[in-house]
Coordinates of C-alpha atoms and ligand atoms in Angstrom, one line a residue:
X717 CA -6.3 -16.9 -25.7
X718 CA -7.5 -15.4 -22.4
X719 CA -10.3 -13.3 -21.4
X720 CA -8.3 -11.4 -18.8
X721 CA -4.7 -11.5 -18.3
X722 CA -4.5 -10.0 -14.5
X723 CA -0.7 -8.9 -14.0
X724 CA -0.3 -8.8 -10.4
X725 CA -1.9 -10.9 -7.7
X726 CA -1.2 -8.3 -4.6
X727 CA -5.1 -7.4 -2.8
X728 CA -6.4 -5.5 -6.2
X729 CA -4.8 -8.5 -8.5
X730 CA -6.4 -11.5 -6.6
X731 CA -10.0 -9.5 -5.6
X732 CA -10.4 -9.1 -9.0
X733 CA -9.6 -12.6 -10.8
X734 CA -11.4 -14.2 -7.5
X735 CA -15.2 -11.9 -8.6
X736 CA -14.3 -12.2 -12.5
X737 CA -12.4 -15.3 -13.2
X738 CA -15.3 -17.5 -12.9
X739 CA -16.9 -16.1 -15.7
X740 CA -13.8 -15.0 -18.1
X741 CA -11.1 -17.3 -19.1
X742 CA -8.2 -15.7 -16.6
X743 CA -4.7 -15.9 -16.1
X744 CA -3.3 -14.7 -13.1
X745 CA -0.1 -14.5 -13.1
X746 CA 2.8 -12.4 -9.9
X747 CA 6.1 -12.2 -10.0
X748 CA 6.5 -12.9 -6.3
X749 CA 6.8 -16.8 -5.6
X750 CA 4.1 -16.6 -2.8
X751 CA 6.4 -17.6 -0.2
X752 CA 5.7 -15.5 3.0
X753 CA 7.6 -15.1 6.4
X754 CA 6.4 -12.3 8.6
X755 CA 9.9 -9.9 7.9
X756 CA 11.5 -8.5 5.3
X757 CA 11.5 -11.4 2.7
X758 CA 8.8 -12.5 0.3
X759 CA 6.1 -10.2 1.1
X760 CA 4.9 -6.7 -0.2
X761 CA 6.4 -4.0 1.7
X762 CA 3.9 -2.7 3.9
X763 CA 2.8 -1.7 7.2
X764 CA 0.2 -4.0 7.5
X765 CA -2.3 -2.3 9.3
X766 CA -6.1 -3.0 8.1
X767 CA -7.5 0.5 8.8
X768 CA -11.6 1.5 9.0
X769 CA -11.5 1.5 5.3
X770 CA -10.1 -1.8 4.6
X771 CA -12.2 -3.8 6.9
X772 CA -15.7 -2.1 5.4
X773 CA -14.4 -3.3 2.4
X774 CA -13.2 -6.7 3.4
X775 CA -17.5 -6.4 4.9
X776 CA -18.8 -5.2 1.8
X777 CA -17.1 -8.3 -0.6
X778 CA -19.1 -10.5 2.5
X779 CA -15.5 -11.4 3.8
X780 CA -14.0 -12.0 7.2
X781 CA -10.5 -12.3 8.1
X782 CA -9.6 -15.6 9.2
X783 CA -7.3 -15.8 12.5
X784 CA -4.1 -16.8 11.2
X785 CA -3.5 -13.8 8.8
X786 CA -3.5 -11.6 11.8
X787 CA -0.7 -10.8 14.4
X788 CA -0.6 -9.5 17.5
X789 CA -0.9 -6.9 19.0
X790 CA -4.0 -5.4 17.7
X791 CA -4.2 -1.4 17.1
X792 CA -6.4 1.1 19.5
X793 CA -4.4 4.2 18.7
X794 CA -1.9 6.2 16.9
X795 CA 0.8 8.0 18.5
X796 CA 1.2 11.1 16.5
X797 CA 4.6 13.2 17.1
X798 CA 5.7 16.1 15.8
X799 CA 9.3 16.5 15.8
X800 CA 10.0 20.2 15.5
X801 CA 7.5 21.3 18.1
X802 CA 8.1 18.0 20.4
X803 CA 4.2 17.6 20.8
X804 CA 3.0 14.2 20.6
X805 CA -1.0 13.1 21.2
X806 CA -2.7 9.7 21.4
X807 CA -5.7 9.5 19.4
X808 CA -8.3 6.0 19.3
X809 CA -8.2 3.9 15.9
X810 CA -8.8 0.7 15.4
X811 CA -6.8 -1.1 13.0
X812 CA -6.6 -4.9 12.3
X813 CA -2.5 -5.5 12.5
X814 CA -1.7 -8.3 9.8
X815 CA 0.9 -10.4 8.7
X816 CA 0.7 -9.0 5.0
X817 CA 2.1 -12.3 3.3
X818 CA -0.4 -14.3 4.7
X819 CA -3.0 -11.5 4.2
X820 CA -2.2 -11.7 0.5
X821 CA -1.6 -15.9 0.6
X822 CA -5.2 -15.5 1.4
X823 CA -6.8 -13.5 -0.7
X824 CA -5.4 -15.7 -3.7
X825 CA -6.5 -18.8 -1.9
X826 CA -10.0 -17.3 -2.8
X827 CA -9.4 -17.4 -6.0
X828 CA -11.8 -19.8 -8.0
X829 CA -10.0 -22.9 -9.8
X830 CA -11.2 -21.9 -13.2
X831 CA -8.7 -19.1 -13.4
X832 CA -4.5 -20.7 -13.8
X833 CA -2.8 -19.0 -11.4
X834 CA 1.2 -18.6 -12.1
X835 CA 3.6 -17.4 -9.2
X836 CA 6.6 -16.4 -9.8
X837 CA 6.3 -15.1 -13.3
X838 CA 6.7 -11.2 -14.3
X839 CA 5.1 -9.3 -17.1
X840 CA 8.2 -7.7 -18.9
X841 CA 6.7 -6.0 -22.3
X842 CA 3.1 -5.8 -24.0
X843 CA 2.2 -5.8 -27.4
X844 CA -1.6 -4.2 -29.1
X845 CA -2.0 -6.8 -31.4
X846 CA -5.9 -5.3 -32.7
X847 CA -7.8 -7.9 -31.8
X848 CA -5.5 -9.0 -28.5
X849 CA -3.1 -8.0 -26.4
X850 CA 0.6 -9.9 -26.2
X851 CA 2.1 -10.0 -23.0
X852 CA 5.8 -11.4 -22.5
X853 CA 5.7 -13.3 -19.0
X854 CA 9.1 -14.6 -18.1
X855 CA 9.2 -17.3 -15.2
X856 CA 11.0 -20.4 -13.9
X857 CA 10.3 -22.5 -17.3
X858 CA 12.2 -19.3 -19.4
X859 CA 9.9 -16.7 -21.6
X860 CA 6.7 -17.2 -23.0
X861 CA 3.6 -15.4 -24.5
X862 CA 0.0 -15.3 -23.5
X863 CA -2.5 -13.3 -25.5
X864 CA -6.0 -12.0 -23.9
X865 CA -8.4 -9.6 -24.9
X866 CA -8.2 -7.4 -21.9
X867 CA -5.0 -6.9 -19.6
X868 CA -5.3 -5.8 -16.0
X869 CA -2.2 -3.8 -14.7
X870 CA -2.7 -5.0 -10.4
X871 CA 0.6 -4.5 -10.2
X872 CA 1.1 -1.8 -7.8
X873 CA 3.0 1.8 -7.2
X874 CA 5.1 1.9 -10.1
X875 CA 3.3 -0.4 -12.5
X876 CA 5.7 -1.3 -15.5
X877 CA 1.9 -1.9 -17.5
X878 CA 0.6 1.1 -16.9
X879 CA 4.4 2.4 -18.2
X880 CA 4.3 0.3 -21.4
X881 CA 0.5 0.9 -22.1
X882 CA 0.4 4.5 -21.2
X883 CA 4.2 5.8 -21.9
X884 CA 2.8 9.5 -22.1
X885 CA 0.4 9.8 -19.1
X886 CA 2.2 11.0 -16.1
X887 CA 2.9 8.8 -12.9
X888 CA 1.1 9.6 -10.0
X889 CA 4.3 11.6 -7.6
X890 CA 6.2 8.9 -6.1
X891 CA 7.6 8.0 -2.6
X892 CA 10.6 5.3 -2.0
X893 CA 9.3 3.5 0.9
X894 CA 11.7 2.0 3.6
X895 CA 11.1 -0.5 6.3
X896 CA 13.4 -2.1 9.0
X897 CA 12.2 -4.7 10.9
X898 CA 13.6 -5.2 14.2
X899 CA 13.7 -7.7 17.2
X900 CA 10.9 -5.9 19.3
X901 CA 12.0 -4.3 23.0
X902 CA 9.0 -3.6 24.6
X903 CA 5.1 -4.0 24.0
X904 CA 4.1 -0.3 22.7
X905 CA 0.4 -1.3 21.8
X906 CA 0.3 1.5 19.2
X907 CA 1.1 2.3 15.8
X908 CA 3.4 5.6 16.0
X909 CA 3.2 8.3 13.3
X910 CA 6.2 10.7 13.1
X911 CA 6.5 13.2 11.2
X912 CA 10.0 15.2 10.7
X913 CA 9.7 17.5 8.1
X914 CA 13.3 17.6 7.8
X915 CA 13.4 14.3 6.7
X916 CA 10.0 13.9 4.5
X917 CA 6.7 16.1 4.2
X918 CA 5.4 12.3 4.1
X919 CA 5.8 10.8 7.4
X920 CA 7.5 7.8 9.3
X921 CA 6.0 5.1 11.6
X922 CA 7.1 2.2 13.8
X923 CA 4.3 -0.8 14.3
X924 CA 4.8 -3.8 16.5
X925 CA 4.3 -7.0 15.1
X926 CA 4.3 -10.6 17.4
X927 CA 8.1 -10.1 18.7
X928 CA 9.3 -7.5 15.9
X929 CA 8.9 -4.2 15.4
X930 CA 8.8 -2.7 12.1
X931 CA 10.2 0.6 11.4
X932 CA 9.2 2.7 8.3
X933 CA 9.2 5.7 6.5
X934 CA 8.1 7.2 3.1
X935 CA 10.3 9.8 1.8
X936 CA 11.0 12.2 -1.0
X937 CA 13.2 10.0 -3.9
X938 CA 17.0 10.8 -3.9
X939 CA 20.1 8.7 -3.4
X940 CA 19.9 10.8 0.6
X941 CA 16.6 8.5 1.4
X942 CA 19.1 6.2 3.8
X943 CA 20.0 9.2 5.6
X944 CA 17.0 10.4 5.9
X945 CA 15.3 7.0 6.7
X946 CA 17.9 7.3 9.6
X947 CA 17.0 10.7 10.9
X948 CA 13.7 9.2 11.3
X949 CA 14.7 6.5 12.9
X950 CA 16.5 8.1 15.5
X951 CA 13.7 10.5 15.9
X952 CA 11.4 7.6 16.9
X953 CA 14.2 6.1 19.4
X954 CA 14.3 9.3 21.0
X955 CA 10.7 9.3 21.4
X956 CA 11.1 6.5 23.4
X957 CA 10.6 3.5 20.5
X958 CA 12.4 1.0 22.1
X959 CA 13.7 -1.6 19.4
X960 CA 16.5 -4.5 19.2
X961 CA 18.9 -6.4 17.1
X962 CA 18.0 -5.3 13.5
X963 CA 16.5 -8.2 11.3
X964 CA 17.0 -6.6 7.9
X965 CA 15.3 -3.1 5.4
X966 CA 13.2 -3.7 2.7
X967 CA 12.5 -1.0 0.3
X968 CA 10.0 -0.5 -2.7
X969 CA 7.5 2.9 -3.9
X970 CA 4.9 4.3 -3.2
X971 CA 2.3 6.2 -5.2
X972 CA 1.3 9.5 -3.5
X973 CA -1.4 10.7 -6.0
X974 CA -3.0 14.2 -7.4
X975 CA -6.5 13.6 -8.6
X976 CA -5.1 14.4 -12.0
X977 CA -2.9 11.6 -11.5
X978 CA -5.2 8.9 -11.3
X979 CA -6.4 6.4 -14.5
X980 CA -8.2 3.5 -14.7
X981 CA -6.6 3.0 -18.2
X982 CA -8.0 2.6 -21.7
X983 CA -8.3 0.4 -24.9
X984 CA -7.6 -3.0 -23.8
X985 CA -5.6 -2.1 -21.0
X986 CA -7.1 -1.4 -17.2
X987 CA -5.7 -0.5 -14.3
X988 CA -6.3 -1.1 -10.7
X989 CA -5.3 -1.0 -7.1
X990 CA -2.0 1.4 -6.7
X991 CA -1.4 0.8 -10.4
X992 CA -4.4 3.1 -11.0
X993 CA -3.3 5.6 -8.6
X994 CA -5.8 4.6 -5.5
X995 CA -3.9 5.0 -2.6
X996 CA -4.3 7.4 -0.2
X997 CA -2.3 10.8 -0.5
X998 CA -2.7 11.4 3.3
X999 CA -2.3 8.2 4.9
X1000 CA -0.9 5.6 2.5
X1001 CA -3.7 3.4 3.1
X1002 CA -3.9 1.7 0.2
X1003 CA -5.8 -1.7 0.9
X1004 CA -9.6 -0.5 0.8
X1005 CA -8.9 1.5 -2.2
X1006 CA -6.9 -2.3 -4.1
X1007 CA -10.0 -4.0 -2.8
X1008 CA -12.8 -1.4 -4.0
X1009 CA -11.5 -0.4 -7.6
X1010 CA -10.7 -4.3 -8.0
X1011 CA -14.6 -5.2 -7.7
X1012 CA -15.0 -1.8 -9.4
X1013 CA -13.8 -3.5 -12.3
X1014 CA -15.1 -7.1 -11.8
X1015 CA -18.8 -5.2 -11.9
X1016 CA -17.9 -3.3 -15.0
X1017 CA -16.9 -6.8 -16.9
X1018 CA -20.3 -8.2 -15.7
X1019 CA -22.4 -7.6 -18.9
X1020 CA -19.4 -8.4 -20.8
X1021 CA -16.1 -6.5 -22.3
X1022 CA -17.0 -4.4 -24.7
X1023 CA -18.1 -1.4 -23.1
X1024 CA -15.7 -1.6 -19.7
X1025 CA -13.9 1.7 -19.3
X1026 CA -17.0 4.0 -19.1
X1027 CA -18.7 1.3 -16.6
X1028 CA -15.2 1.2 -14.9
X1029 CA -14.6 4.9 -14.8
X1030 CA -18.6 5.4 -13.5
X1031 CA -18.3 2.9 -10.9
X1032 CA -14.5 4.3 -9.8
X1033 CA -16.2 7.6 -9.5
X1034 CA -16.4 7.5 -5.5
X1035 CA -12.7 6.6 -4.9
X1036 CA -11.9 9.3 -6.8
X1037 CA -13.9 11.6 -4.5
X1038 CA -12.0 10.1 -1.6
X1039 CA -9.0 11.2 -3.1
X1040 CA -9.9 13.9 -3.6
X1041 CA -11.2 14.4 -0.2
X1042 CA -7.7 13.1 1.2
X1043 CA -6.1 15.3 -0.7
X1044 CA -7.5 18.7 0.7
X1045 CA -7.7 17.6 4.0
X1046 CA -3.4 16.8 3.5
X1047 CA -2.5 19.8 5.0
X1048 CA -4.3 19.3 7.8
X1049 CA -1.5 16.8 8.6
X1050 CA 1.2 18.1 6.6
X1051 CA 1.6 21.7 7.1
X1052 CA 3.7 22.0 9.9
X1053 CA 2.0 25.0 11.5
X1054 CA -1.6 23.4 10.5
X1055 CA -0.1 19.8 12.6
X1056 CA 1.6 22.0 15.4
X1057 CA -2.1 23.6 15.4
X1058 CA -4.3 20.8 15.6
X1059 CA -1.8 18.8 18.2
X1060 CA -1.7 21.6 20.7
X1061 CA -5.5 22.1 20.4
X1062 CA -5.9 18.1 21.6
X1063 CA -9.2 18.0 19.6
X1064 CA -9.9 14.6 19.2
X1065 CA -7.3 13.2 21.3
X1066 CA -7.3 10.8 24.3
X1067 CA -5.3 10.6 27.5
X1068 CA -3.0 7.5 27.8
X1069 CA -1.0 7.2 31.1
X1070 CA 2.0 5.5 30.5
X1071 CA 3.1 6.8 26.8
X1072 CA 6.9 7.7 27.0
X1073 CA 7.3 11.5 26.7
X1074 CA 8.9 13.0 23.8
X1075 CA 10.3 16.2 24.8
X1076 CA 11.6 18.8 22.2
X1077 CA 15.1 19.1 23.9
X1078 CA 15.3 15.3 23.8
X1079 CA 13.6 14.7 20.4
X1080 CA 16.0 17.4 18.6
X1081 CA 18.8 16.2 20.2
X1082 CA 18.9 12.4 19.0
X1083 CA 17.5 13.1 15.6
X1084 CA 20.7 15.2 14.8
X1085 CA 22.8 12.6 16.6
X1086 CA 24.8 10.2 13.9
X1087 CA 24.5 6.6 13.7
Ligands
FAD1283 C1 6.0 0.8 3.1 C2 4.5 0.7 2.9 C3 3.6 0.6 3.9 C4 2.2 0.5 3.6 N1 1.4 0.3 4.7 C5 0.0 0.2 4.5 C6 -0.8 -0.2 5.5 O1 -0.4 -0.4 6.7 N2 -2.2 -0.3 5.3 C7 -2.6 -0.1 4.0 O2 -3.8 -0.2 3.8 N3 -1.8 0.2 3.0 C8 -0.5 0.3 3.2 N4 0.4 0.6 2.1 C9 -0.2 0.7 0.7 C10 -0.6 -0.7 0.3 O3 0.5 -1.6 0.5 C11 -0.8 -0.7 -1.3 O4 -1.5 0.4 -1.6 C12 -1.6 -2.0 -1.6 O5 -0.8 -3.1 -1.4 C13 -1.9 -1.9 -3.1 O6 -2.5 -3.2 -3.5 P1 -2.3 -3.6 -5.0 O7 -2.9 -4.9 -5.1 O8 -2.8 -2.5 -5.9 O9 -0.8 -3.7 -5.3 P2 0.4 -4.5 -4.5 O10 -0.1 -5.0 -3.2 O11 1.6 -3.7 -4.6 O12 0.5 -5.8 -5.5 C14 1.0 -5.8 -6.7 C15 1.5 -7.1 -7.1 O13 2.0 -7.1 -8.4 C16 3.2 -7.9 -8.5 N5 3.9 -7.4 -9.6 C17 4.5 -6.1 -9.8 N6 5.1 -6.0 -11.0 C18 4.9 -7.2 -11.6 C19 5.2 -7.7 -12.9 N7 5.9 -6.9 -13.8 N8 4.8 -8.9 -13.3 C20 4.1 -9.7 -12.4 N9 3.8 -9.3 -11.1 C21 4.1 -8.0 -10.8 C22 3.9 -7.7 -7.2 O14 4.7 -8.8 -6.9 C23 2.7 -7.6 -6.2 O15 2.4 -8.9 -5.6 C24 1.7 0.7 2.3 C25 2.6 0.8 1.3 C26 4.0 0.8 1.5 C27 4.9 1.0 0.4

């Protein structure tokens, strides 16, 4: 029997068995094989983007990011556009632009030998056995059954532990994400945010990556997200987001949480990273808040396990003030007259000479146009 079964070794996942698994017998186990080619195969849907938040957290766990998990170009600003009123301002952030499969390939190469790591193996159904937990893994060498006295949901927006162990909590509301990665055109050195309310009161981005540029877009569930992950799309071309051959979509969710929503779990179940709900509401940035609750939890299991969920819960408290915090200042970005407000008043903004303009005319015109 194991300490700690940790299902899910995404940033949360691997932080966590990496500061605990040294001291508690752990099994790690992902149903991703590890592979990792920068596209859309093998990695975690994402964007990629290390913001201000992730890198004080990557500080505070005394870690630096070695050179081969990043890719070029690196991030000084975001282009924000708003489609309906055309306006469009630069603003300075700096954001470390990564290859995410090598990002997480690292992270578990951290990961002490003492805890047996299995890739490629998913959690499929739990069991409170009193004393234990029973957790069905299926993998390459057929079904199995590992038992531990705690069981650590890391496994991201949409979490099938936090479904089986907590069947009548709500899930935090839920986004289907899509990406499109694409040959790249030309060098925009920026990450572009667009947001088209006709298509999502989320928003849509494009980030270059080496010679690709990926395209994405986090929008309301519904069997019309294609056609709405086109509209965006075509509302980035139009504001001059040059882009080639198409490469291929990925597609997976994405929490979007209430404060209510959040939960760190119970019993002999916790939860963190996404599964718990830390994820940014506003932004989607959901790496600082994987990394954070993940040594949340390896500090709570430092005097032992008895006793975890109110040391988990106490030392969670901060993230869920940030949540909080992201969650009033939402409609800062994502009322449309609020948006339309802050972009025309330029606070904060910088002057960039060559950005492509997006006019309203031009902007309207080619998100309506079918593709
Ligand atoms: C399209 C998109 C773009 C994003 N862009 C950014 C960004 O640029 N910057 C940023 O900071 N955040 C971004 N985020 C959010 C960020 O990706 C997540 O919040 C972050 O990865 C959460 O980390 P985690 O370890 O909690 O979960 P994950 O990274 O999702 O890891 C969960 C792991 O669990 C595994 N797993 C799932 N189910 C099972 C199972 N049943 N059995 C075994 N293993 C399982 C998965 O394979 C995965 O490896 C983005 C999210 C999306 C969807």
């Amino acid at each position: 029997m194991y300490d700690l079964i940790v299902v899910g070794a995404g940033p949360a996942g691997a932080t966590l068995a990496r500061l605990a698994g040294a001291r508690l017998r752990t099994l790690l186990v992902d149903r991703r094989t590890g592979a990792c080619e920068l596209g859309p195969r093998g990695a975690k849907c994402c964007g990629g983007l290390l913001a201000p938040d992730a890198q004080r957290a990557l500080a505070a766990l005394g870690l630096g990011l070695p050179g081969d998990a990043l890719v070029g170009p690196q991030l000084f600003a975001v282009r924000a556009i708003d489609v309906a009123s055309g306006r469009e301002r630069h603003y300075p952030r700096s954001y470390l632009n990564v290859d995410r499969g090598r990002f997480d390939a690292w992270l578990r190469a951290l990961v002490p030998p003492e805890v047996e790591v299995r890739m490629g193996v998913r959690a499929v159904a739990l069991r409170d056995e009193g004393t234990a937990i029973a957790v069905e893994l299926w993998g390459p060498r057929g079904p199995c059954v590992e038992r531990a006295r705690l069981v650590v949901g890391a496994d991201g927006a949409g979490s099938r532990v936090r479904r089986l162990a907590f069947p009548r909590t709500p899930e935090p509301t839920t986004y289907v994400a899509i990406q499109e990665w694409f040959e790249a055109r030309s060098a925009d050195p920026c990450y572009t945010a667009l947001f088209d309310a006709a298509a999502t009161d989320f928003y849509g981005w494009a980030i270059p990556k080496a010679d690709r540029l990926v395209i994405g877009a986090a929008l309301p569930q519904g069997g019309d997200a294609p056609a709405r992950f086109a509209r965006i799309v075509a509302a980035l071309e139009g504001a001059g987001v040059r882009h080639g051959r198409t490469l291929g979509r990925e597609g997976t969710l994405l929490h979007r949480p209430a404060p209510a929503e959040l939960l760190c779990g119970g019993g002999r179940v916790a939860l963190a990273g996404e599964a718990a709900g830390f994820v940014s509401p506003s932004s989607a940035e959901g790496v600082s808040f994987a990394l954070r609750s993940a040594a949340a939890l390896a500090e709570a299991l430092e005097p032992g396990l008895d006793g975890w969920f109110a040391r988990y819960r106490a030392r969670t408290a901060g993230l869920r003030r940030a949540i909080r915090w992201k969650s009033w200042k939402s409609p800062a970005l994502y009322v449309p007259l609020v948006r339309r407000a802050i972009l025309a008043s330029g606070v904060g903004a910088m002057a960039v000479g060559e950005s492509p303009r997006a006019t309203p005319a031009r902007l309207a015109a080619l998100a309506r146009a079918p593709r």
